[in-house]
Coordinates of C-alpha atoms in Angstrom, one line a residue:
X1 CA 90.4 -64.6 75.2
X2 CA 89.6 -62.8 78.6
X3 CA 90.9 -60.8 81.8
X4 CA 90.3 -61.7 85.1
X5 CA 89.6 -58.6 87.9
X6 CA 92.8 -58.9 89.9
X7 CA 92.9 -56.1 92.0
X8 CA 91.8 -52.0 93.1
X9 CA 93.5 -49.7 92.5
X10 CA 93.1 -47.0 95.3
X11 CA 94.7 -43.7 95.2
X12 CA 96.2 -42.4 98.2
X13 CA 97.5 -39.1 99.6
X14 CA 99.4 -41.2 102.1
X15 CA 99.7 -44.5 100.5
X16 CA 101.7 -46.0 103.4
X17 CA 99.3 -44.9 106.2
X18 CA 96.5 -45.8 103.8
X19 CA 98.1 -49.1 103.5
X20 CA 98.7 -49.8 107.1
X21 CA 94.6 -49.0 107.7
X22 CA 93.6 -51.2 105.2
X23 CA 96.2 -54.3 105.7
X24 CA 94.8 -54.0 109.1
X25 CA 91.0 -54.0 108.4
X26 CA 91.9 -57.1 106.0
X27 CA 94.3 -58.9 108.1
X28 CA 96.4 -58.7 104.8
X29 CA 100.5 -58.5 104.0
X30 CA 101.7 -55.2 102.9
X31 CA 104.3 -55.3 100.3
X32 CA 106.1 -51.7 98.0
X33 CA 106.4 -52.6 94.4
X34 CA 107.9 -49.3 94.0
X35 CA 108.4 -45.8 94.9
X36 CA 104.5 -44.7 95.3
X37 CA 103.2 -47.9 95.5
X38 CA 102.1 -50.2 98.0
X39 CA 100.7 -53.5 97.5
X40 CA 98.0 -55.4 99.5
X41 CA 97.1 -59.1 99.3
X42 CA 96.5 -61.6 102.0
X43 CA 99.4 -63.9 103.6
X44 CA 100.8 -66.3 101.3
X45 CA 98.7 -65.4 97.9
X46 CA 100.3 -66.4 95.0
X47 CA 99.2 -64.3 92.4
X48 CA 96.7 -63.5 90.6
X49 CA 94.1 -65.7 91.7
X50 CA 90.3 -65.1 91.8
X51 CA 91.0 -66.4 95.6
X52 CA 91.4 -62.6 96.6
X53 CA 91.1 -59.6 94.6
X54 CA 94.2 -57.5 95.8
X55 CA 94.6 -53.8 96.4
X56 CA 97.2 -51.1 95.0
X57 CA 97.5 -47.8 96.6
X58 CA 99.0 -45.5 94.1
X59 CA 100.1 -42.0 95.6
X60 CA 98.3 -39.2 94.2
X61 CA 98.8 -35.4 95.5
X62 CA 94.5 -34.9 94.0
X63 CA 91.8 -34.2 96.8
X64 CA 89.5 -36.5 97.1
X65 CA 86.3 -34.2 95.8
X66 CA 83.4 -36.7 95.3
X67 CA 81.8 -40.0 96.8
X68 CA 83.8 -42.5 95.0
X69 CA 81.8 -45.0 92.4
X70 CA 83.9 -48.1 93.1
X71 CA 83.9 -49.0 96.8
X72 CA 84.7 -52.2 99.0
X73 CA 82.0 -54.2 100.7
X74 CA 83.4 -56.1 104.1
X75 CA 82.3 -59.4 105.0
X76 CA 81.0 -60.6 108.2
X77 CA 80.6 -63.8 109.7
X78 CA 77.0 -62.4 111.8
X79 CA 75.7 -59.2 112.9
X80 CA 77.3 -59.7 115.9
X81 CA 81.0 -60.1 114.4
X82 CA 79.8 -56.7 111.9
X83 CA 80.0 -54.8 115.5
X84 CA 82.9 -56.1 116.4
X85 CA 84.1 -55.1 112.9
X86 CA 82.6 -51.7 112.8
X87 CA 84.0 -50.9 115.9
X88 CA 87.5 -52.3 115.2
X89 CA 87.2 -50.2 111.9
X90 CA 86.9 -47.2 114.2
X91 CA 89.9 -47.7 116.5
X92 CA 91.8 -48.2 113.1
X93 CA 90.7 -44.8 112.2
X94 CA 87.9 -45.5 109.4
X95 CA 84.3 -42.7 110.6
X96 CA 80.6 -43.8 110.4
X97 CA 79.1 -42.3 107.1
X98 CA 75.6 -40.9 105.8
X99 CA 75.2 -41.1 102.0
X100 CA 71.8 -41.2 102.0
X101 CA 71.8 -44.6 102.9
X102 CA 68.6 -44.7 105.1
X103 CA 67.8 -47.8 107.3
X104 CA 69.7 -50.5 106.2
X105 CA 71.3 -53.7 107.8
X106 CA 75.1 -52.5 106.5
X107 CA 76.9 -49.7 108.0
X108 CA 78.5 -47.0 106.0
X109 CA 82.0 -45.6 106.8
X110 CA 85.5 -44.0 104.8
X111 CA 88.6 -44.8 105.5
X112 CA 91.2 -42.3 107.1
X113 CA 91.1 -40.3 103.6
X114 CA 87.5 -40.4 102.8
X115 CA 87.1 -43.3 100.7
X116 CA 83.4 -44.8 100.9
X117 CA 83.7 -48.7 102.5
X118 CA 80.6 -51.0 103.3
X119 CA 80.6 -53.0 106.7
X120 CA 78.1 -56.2 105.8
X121 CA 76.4 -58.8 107.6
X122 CA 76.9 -62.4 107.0
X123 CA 75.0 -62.1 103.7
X124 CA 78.5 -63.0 102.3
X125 CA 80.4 -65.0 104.4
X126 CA 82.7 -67.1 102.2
X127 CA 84.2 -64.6 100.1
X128 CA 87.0 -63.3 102.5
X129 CA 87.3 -60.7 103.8
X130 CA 86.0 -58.2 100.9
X131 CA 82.5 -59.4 100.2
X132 CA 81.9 -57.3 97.0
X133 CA 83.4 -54.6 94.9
X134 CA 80.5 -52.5 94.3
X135 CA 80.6 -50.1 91.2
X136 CA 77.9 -47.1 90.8
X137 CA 76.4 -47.3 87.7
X138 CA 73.4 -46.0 85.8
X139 CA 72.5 -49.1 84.0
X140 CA 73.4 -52.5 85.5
X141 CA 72.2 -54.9 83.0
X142 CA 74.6 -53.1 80.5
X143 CA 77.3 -53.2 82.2
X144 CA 76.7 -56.8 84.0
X145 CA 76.8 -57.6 80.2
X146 CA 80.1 -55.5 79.3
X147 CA 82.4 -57.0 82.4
X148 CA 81.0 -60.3 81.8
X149 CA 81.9 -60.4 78.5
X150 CA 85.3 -58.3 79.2
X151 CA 86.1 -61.0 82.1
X152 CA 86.0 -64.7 82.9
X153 CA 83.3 -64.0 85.8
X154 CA 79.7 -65.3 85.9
X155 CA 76.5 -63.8 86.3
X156 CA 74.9 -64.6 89.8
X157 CA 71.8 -62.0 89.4
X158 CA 70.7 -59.4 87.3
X159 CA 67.2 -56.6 87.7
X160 CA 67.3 -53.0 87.1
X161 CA 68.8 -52.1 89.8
X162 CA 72.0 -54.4 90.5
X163 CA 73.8 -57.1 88.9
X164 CA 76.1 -59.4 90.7
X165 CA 79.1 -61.1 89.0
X166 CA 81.7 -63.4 90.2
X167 CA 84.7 -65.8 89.0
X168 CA 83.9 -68.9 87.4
X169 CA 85.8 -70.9 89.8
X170 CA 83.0 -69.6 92.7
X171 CA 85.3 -68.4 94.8
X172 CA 86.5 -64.9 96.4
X173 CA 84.6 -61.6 96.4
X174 CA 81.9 -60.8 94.1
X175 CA 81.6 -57.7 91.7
X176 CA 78.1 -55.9 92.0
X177 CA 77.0 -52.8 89.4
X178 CA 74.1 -51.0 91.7
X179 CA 71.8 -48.1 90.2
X180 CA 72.6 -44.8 91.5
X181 CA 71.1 -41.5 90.3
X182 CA 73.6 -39.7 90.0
X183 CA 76.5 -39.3 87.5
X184 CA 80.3 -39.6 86.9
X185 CA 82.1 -36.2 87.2
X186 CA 85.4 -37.0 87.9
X187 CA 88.3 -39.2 87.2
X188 CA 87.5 -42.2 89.6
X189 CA 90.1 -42.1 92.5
X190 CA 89.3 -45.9 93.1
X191 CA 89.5 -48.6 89.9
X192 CA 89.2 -52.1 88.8
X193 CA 92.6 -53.9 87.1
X194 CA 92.2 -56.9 85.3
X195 CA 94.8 -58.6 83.1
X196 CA 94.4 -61.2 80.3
X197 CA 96.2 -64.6 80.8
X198 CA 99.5 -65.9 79.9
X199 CA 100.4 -66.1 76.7
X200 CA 96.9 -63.8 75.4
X201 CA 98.4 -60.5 73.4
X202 CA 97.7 -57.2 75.5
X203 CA 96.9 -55.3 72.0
X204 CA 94.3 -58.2 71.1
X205 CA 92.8 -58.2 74.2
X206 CA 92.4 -54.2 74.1
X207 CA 91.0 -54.2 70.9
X208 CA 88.4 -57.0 72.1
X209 CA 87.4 -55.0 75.0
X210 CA 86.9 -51.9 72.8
X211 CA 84.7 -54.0 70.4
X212 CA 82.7 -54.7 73.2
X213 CA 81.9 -51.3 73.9
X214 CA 85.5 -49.9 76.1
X215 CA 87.0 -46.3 75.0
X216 CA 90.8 -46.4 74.5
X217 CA 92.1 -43.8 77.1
X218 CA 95.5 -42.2 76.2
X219 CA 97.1 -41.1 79.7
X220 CA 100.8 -41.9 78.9
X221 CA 101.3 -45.1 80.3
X222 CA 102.9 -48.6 79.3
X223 CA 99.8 -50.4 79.9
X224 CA 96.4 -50.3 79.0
X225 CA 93.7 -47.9 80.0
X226 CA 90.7 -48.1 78.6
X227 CA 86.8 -46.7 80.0
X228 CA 83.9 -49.4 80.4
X229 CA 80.6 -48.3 78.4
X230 CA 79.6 -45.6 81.6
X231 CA 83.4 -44.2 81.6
X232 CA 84.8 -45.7 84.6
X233 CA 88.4 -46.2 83.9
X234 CA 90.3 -49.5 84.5
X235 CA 93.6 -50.7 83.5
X236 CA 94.5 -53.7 81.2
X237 CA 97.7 -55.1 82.7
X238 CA 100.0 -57.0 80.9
X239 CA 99.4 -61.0 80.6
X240 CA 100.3 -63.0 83.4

């Protein structure tokens, strides 16, 4: 048994102007699987596959209050396609950001609500269009050793301070945990989904994850959610 990471979820204030910025910084479709809820994924996906992993944006009347410990990575082809990126970003309504970030070959920016986005070089130029999802953590060898056991995905590289995964099949975006100082203090606005394969049991597969070191989270849903070994949340959709 395993999941695979099939997409973000992303809460919005706006989830239909969220959408709209970030099917245009993709180049994705933009699809409403309900009320609340708009779907990303890029032109003629068939999903899930490791190809892409996909956004939701879930409307959510909460204020953004802290720097977000899941964020997007963009991928550029060469530093001269990141400008033409960064600045593209810009006209699309995303703002230049300082978290401390120093002198570094990336540029920092939010999105038109606040939400923390990385605009790379060509460091990761066949993923598509997200490069990595990059999740804050205090520990990365723990948890490169949590979601790797949790998913299907690979480990690329592991030190101290980051661990990269990705999907077996070597394709799509990869999934980075990168040492941060600081602490979780919220509810994380921005999440990873995964979901076990066809014909797996969604109960099994919970109790699997929670064997491996995930906290059962009771929020009144008909899915999963469960808390990885630092308590970020994720959902454990139903097999498909």
């Amino acid at each position: 048994m395993a999941t695979r990471l099939v997409q973000i979820n992303m809460k919005a204030r706006d989830e239909n102007a969220l959408g709209d910025f970030w099917a245009q910084a993709l180049g994705w479709a933009v699809s409403s699987e309900e009320p609340g809820v708009i779907n990303l994924e890029p032109e003629g996906f068939v999903y899930p596959d490791p190809v892409a992993v996909c956004i939701d944006l879930v409307a959510s009347p909460e204020p953004k209050t802290v720097k977000n410990r899941v964020h997007l990575d963009l991928a550029a082809t060469s530093a001269a396609h990141q400008a033409e990126l960064v600045a593209r970003l810009t006209e699309l309504g995303a703002t230049p950001a300082d978290v401390g970030q120093g002198d570094v070959p990336w540029t920092v920016m939010t999105d038109p609500e606040g939400n923390e986005f990385c605009v790379l070089d060509s460091l990761y130029g066949d993923t598509g269009p997200i490069a990595t999802v990059v999740v804050d953590c205090a520990d990365p060898r723990v948890m490169a050793r949590f979601w790797g056991q949790a998913t299907d995905w690979t480990l690329h590289k592991e030190t101290d301070d980051h661990a990269v995964l990705r999907s077996a099949t070597g394709v799509g975006p990869y999934l980075q945990f990168l040492r941060v100082p600081d602490v979780k203090t919220a509810w994380n606005r921005v999440h990873l989904d995964v979901r076990p394969y066809p014909g797996d049991d969604l109960e099994a597969e919970a109790a699997r994850l929670q064997a491996l070191g995930a906290t059962a989270l009771d929020v009144g849903v008909p899915w999963a959610v469960l808390a990885d070994p630092e308590g970020n949340e994720f959902c454990l959709l139903t097999p498909a």
